[in-house]
XYZ file of C-alpha atoms in Angstrom:
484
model
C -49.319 101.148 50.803
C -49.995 99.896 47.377
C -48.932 96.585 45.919
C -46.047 97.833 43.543
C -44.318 99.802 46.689
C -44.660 96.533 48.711
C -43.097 94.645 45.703
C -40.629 97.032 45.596
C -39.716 96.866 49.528
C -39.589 93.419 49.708
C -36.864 92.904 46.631
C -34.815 95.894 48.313
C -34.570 93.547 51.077
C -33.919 90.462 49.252
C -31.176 92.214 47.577
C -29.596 93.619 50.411
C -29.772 89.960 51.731
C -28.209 89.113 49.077
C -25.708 91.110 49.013
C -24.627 90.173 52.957
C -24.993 86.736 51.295
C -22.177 87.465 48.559
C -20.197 89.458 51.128
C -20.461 86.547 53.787
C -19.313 83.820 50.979
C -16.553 85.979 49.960
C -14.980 87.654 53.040
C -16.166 85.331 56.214
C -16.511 81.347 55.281
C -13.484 79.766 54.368
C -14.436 77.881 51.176
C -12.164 76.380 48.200
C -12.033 79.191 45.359
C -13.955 76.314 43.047
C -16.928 76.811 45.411
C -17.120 80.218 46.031
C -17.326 81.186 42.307
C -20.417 78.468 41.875
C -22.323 80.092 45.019
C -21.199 83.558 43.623
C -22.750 82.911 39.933
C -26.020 81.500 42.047
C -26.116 84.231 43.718
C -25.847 86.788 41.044
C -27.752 85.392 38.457
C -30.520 84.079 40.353
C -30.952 86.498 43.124
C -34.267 85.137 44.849
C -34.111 81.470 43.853
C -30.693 81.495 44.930
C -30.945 83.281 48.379
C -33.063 80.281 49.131
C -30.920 77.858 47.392
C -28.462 79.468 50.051
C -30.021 78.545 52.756
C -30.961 75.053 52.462
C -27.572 73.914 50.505
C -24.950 76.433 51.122
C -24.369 78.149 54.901
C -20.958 76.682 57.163
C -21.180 75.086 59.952
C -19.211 76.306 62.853
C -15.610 74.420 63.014
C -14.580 75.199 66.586
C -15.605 72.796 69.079
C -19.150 71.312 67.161
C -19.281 68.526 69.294
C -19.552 70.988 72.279
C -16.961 68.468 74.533
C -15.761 70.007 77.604
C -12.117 71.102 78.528
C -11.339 68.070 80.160
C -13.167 65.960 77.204
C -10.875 68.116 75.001
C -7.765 67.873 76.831
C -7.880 64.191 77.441
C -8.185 63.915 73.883
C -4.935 65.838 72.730
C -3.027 63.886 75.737
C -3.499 60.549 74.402
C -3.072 62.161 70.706
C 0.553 63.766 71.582
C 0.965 60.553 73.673
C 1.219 58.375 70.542
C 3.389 61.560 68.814
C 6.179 61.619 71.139
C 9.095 60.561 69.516
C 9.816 57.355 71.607
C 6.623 56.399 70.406
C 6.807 57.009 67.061
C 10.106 55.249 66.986
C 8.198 52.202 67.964
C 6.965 52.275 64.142
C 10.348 51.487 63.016
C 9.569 48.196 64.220
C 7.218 46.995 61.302
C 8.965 48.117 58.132
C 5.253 49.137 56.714
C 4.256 51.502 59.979
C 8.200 52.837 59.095
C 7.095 53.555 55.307
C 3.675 55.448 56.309
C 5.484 56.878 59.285
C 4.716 60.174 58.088
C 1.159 59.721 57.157
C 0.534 57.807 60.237
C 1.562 60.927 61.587
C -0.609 63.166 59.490
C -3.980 61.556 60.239
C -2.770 61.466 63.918
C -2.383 65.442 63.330
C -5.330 66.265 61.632
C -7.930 64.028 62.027
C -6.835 62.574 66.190
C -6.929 59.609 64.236
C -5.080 57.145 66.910
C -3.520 54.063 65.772
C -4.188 50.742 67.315
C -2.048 47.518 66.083
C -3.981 44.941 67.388
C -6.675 44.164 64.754
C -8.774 41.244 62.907
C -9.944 42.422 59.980
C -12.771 40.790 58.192
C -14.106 41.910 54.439
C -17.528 41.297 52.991
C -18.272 42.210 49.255
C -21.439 40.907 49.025
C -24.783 42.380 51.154
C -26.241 38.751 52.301
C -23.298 37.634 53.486
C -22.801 41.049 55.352
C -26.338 41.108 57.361
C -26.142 37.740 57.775
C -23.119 38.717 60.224
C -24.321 41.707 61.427
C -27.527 40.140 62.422
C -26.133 37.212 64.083
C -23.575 39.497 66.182
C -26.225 41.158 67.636
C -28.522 38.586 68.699
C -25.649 37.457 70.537
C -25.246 41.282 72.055
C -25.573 41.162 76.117
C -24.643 44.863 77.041
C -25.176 47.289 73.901
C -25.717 48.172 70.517
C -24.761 51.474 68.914
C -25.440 51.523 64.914
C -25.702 54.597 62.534
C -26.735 54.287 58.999
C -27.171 56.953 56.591
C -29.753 55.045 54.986
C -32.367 52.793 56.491
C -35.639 51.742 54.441
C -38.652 50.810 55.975
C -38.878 47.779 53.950
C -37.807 43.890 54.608
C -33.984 44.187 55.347
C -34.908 47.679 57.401
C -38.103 45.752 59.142
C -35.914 42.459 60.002
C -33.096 45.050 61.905
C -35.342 46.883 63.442
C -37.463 44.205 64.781
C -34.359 42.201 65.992
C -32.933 45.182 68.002
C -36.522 45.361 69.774
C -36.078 42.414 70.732
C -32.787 42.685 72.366
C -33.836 46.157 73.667
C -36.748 43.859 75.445
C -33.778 41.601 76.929
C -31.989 44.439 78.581
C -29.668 45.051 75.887
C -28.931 48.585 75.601
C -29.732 50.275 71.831
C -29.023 53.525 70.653
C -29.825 53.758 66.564
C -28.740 56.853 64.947
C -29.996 57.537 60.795
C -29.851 60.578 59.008
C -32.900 62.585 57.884
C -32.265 63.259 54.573
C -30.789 60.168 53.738
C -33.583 57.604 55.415
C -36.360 60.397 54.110
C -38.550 57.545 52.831
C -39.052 55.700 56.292
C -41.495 57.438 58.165
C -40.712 57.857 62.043
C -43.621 55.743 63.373
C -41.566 53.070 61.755
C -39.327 53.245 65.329
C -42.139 53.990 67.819
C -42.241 49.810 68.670
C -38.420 50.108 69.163
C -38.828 53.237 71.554
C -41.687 51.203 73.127
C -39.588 48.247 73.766
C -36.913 50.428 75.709
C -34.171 51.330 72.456
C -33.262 54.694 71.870
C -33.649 56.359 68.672
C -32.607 59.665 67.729
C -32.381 61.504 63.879
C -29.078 63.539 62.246
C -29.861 67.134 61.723
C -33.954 66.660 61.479
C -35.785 68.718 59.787
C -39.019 70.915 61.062
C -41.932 69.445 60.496
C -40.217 66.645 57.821
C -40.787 69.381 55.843
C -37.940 71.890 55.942
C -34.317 71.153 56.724
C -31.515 74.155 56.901
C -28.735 71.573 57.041
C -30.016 69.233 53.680
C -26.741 69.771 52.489
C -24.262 68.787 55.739
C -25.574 64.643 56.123
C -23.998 62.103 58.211
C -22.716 59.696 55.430
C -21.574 56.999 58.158
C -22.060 53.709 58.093
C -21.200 51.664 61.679
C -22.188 49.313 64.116
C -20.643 48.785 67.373
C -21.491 45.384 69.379
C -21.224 44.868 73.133
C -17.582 47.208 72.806
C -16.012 44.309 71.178
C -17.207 44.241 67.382
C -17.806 47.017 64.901
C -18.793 47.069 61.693
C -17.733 49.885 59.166
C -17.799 50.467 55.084
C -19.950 51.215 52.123
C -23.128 49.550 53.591
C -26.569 51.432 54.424
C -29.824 48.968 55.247
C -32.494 48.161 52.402
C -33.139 45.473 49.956
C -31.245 47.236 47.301
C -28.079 46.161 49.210
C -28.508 42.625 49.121
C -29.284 43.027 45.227
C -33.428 42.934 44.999
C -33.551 46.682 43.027
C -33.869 45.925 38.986
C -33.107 49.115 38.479
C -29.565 48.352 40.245
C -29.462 44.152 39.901
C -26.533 42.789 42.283
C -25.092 45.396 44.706
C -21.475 45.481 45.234
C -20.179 47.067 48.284
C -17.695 46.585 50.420
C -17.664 46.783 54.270
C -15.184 45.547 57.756
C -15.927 43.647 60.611
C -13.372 44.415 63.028
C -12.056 43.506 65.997
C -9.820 44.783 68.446
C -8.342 48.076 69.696
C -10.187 50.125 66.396
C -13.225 49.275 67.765
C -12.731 52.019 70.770
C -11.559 54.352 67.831
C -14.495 53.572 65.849
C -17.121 53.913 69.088
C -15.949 56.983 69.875
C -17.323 58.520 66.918
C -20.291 56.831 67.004
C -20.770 58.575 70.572
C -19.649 61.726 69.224
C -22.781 62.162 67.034
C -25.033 60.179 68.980
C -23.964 63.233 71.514
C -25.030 65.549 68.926
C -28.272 64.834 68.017
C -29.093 64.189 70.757
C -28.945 64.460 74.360
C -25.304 64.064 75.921
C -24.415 60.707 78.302
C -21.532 61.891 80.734
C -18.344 59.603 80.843
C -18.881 57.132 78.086
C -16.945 59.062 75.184
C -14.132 59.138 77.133
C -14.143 55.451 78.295
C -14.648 53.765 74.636
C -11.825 56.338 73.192
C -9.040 55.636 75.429
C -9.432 51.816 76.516
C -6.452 50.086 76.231
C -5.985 47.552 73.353
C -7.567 44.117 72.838
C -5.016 42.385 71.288
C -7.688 40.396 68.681
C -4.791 40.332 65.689
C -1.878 42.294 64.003
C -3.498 44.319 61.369
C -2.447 48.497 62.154
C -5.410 50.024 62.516
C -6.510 53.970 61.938
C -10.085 55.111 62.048
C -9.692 58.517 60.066
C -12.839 61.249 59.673
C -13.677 63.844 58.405
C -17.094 66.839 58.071
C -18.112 70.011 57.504
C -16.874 71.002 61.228
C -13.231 69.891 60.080
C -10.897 72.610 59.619
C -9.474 70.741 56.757
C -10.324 67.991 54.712
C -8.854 65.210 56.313
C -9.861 62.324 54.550
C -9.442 64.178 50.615
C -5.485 64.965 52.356
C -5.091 61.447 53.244
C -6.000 60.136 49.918
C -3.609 62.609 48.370
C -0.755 61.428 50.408
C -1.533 57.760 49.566
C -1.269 58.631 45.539
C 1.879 60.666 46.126
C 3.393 57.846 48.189
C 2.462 54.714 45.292
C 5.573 53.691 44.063
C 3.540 51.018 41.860
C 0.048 50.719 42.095
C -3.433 52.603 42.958
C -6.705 50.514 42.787
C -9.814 52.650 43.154
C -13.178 51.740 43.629
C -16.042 54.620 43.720
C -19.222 54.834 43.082
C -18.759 58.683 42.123
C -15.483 60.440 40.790
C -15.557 64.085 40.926
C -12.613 65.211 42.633
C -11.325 68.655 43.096
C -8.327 70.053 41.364
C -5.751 69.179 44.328
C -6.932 65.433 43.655
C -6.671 65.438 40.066
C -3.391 66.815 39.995
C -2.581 64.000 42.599
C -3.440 61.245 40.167
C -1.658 62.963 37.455
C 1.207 63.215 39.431
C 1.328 59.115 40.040
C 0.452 58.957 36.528
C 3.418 60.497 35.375
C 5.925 59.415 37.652
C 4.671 55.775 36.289
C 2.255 54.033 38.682
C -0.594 52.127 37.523
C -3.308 54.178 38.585
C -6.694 52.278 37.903
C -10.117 53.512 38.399
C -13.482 51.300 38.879
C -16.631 53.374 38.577
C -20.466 51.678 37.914
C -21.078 51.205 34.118
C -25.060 52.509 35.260
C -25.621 56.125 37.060
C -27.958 56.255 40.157
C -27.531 60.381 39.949
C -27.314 61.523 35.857
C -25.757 64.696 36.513
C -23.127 62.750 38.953
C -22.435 60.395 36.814
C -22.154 62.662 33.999
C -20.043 64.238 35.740
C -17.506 61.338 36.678
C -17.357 60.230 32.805
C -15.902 63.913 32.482
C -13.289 63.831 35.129
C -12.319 59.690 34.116
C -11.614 60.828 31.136
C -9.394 63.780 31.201
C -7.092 60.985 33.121
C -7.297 58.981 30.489
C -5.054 60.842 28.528
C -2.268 60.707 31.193
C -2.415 56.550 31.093
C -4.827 55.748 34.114
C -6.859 53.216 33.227
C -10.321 53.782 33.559
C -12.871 50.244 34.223
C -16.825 50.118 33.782
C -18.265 47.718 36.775
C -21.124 46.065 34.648
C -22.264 43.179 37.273
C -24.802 45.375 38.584
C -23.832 48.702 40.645
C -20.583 49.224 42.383
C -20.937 51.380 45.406
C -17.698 50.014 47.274
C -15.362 53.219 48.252
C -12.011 51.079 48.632
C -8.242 52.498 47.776
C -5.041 50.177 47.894
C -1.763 50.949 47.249
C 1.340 49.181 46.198
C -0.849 45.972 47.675
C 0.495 47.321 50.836
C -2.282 49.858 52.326
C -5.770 49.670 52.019
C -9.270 52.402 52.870
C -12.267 51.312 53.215
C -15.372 53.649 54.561
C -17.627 55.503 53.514
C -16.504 58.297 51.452
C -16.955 58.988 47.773
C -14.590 60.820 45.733
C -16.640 64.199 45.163
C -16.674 67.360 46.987
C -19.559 66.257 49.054
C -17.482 63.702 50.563
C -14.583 65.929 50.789
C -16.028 68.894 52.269
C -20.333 68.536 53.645
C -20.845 65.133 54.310
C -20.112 63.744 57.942
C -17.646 60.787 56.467
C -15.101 57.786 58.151
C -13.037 55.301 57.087
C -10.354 52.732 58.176
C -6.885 52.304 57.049
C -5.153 49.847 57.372
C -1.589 48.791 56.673
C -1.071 45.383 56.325
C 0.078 43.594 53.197
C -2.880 40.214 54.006
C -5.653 42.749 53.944
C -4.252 44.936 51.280
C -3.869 41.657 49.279
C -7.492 40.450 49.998
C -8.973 43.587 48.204
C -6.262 43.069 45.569
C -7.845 40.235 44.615
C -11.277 41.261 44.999
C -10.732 44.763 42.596
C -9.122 41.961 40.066
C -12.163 39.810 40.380
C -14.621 42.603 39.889
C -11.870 43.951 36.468
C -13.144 40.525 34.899
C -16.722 42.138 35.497
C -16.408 45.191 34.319
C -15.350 46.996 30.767
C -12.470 49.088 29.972
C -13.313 52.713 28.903
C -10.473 53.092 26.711
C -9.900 56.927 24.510
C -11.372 55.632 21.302
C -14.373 54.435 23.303
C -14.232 57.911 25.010
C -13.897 59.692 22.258
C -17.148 58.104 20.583
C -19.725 59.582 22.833
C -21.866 61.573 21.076
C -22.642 65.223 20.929
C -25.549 65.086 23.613
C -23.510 63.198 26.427
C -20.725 66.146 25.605
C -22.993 68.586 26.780
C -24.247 66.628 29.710
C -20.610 66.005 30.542
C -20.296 69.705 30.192
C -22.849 71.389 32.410
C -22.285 68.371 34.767
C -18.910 69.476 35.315
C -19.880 73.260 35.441
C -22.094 72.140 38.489
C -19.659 69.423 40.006
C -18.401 72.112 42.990
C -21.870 71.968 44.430
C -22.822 68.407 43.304
């Protein structure tokens, strides 16, 4: 066969790929209509480039049961779920006039997200990365039992070395470790980096890997989380990953601010649980322990209402975008966002336009520096279309802000690990905890008004004085923010 009818044969095929491709994203996968028109212009334009594009960035996962539990895993689960929904139960909220207030999205992360609420919490906050590892490290030398911790990110450098080498240690005790990272996101740290912690008796195992470290079909679905879970009893959840960037040692960054929980109490089951769930799948399944961390009774450590809320590419909705919705539309007074990225959808925008209008003070802290251009880009398009509905809009100039915090009315306050951008929303693996009580609300209150004295306001005049060339970058930015 000559060259030109092989040529020939093997773009038929490519287009009739393609076309399957285009039917698939149209008729089969549920996607928003936002993403389905940026796959579909892919696609179209850029037949062969984007077939591949396709398949690294753009199939579904499956929805129904991903975490492959068993009936009995499943059906324990919804027990204790409608447990906490019956309505003798739920009258117990009326009982703490803030519970009463959120009773109905207490209910809808209950709903959607099995998102049980414990109300026996200590809660606390660290803003700055030494001060963070310096109790994260000391917690777990004192570990006797176990020691589950995920990161998206961990570098292979001094802050990555000094964890890893402590947890070998305890491994060599008799302390049970199981340390989960995702591929993509740790991509710099080779895996001989673990082999002395597998030596020493600690379990490692890697988030969607790729074949060979070479090609991964699931680069675009990573597990964004960010936890620690100590001896049952401790966990540790927030904006963190592990590297000397986070205690402030990049230049290209300077000072890192983040924000991150230590908790304590009956969250901590919550927040174990879906550690185990992904330790479960990547690798290979422990009978009984999901069950027994989920469903322990509470601690009683403190007061603080507790839900651990999350949220992937598995979800049938978007759990943790739907929460944040409901928190804007329930401000009577105030919204204090902190993200490193802001490139919401349009059910979020409207959201904030509808708190805007109906008066609240919606304010917005994004980094003054971009660690992604077309991101960033990106966010200065979105911040500013809000501008001209009254939000008001700060520049974090003390370094880089990476803290993903909301609080509301000083009454309600998220922390986790989820940006506001449709990768958060909709392919990474993402949690967070809320938490209604008016002495943690207030903390982070403080600290968003401490980091406003640090930061610059982007006002419209300022806005409107960009110049021609960061129009255009804000422009195809935005084109491309569906599939950022």
């Amino acid at each position: 066969m000559e060259l030109g009818n092989i040529l020939t044969n093997i773009l038929s095929v490519i287009t009739i790929l393609n076309i399957l491709l285009l039917a698939s994203v149209l008729f089969i996968e549920r996607r928003d209509i936002g993403n389905t028109w940026a796959w579909i212009m892919l696609l179209v334009f850029i037949p062969i480039a984007g077939f591949f594009i396709y398949l690294f960035f753009g199939r579904s996962l499956k929805q129904k049961n991903f975490y492959n539990l068993s009936a009995a895993e499943r059906k324990a689960e919804k027990t204790e779920v409608d447990k906490q929904l019956l309505p003798e139960n739920l009258a117990i909220l009326e009982n703490n006039p803030l519970l009463k207030e959120h009773r109905e999205l207490i209910h809808m992360n209950l709903k959607s997200s099995h998102a049980l609420l414990s109300k026996d919490n200590h809660i606390k906050i660290f803003d700055d990365g030494h001060a963070k590892f310096a109790a994260l490290f000391e917690d777990i030398s004192l570990a006797t039992k176990e020691i589950n911790i995920q990161y998206y990110i961990i570098q292979s450098d001094s802050l990555g070395t000094k964890l890893r080498d402590l947890l070998i240690q305890k491994a060599k005790e008799g302390v049970k470790v199981r340390l989960l990272y995702d591929e993509v996101g740790s991509k710099k740290t080779p895996p001989k980096f673990y082999n002395d912690l597998r030596a020493a008796g600690g379990n490692v195992e890697v988030f969607f890997p790729s074949m060979f470290r070479l090609v991964n079909f699931r680069v675009n679905n990573r597990n964004h989380r960010k936890l620690c879970i100590i001896d049952g009893e401790i966990a540790y959840i927030g904006g963190f990953n592990v590297g000397d960037e986070y205690l402030g040692l990049n230049k290209n960054f300077g000072y890192w601010r983040d924000t991150h929980f230590r908790m304590t109490g009956g969250a901590v089951n919550h927040i174990q649980g879906k550690f185990i769930l992904d330790w479960h799948q990547a690798g290979k399944k422990e009978p009984g322990d999901w069950g027994d961390y989920l469903f322990q009774t509470e601690k009683q450590s403190g007061t603080s209402p507790v839900q651990i809320v999350s949220s992937g590419p598995n979800s049938e909705t978007e759990h943790l975008k739907n929460m944040y919705i409901k928190l804007l539309l329930s401000a009577k007074k105030t919204v204090y966002i902190q993200t490193p990225y802001f490139i919401p959808d349009n059910s979020f925008m409207d959201a904030c336009k509808i708190a805007l209008l109906s008066g609240v003070d919606v304010r917005i802290m994004i980094p003054c520096k971009p660690d992604h251009p077309f991101v960033y880009w990106a966010t200065w398009s979105y911040v500013g279309d809000l501008l001209n509905y009254g939000a008001k809009i700060l520049l974090y100039e003390n370094g880089f802000l990476h803290a993903k915090t909301i609080v509301v009315d000083e009454e309600v306050a998220v922390v986790g690990t989820m940006n506001i951008d449709s990768r958060s929303f909709r392919l990474n693996f993402e949690v967070t905890a809320i938490v209604y009580d008016e002495k943690v609300a207030a903390q982070l209150t403080d600290l968003f008004r401490q980091d406003t004295e640090l930061s610059s306001k982007l006002t419209k005049e300022r806005y409107e004085e960009r110049s021609l060339l960061i129009k255009f970058k804000q422009s195809i930015s935005r084109l491309l923010s569906p599939i950022l």
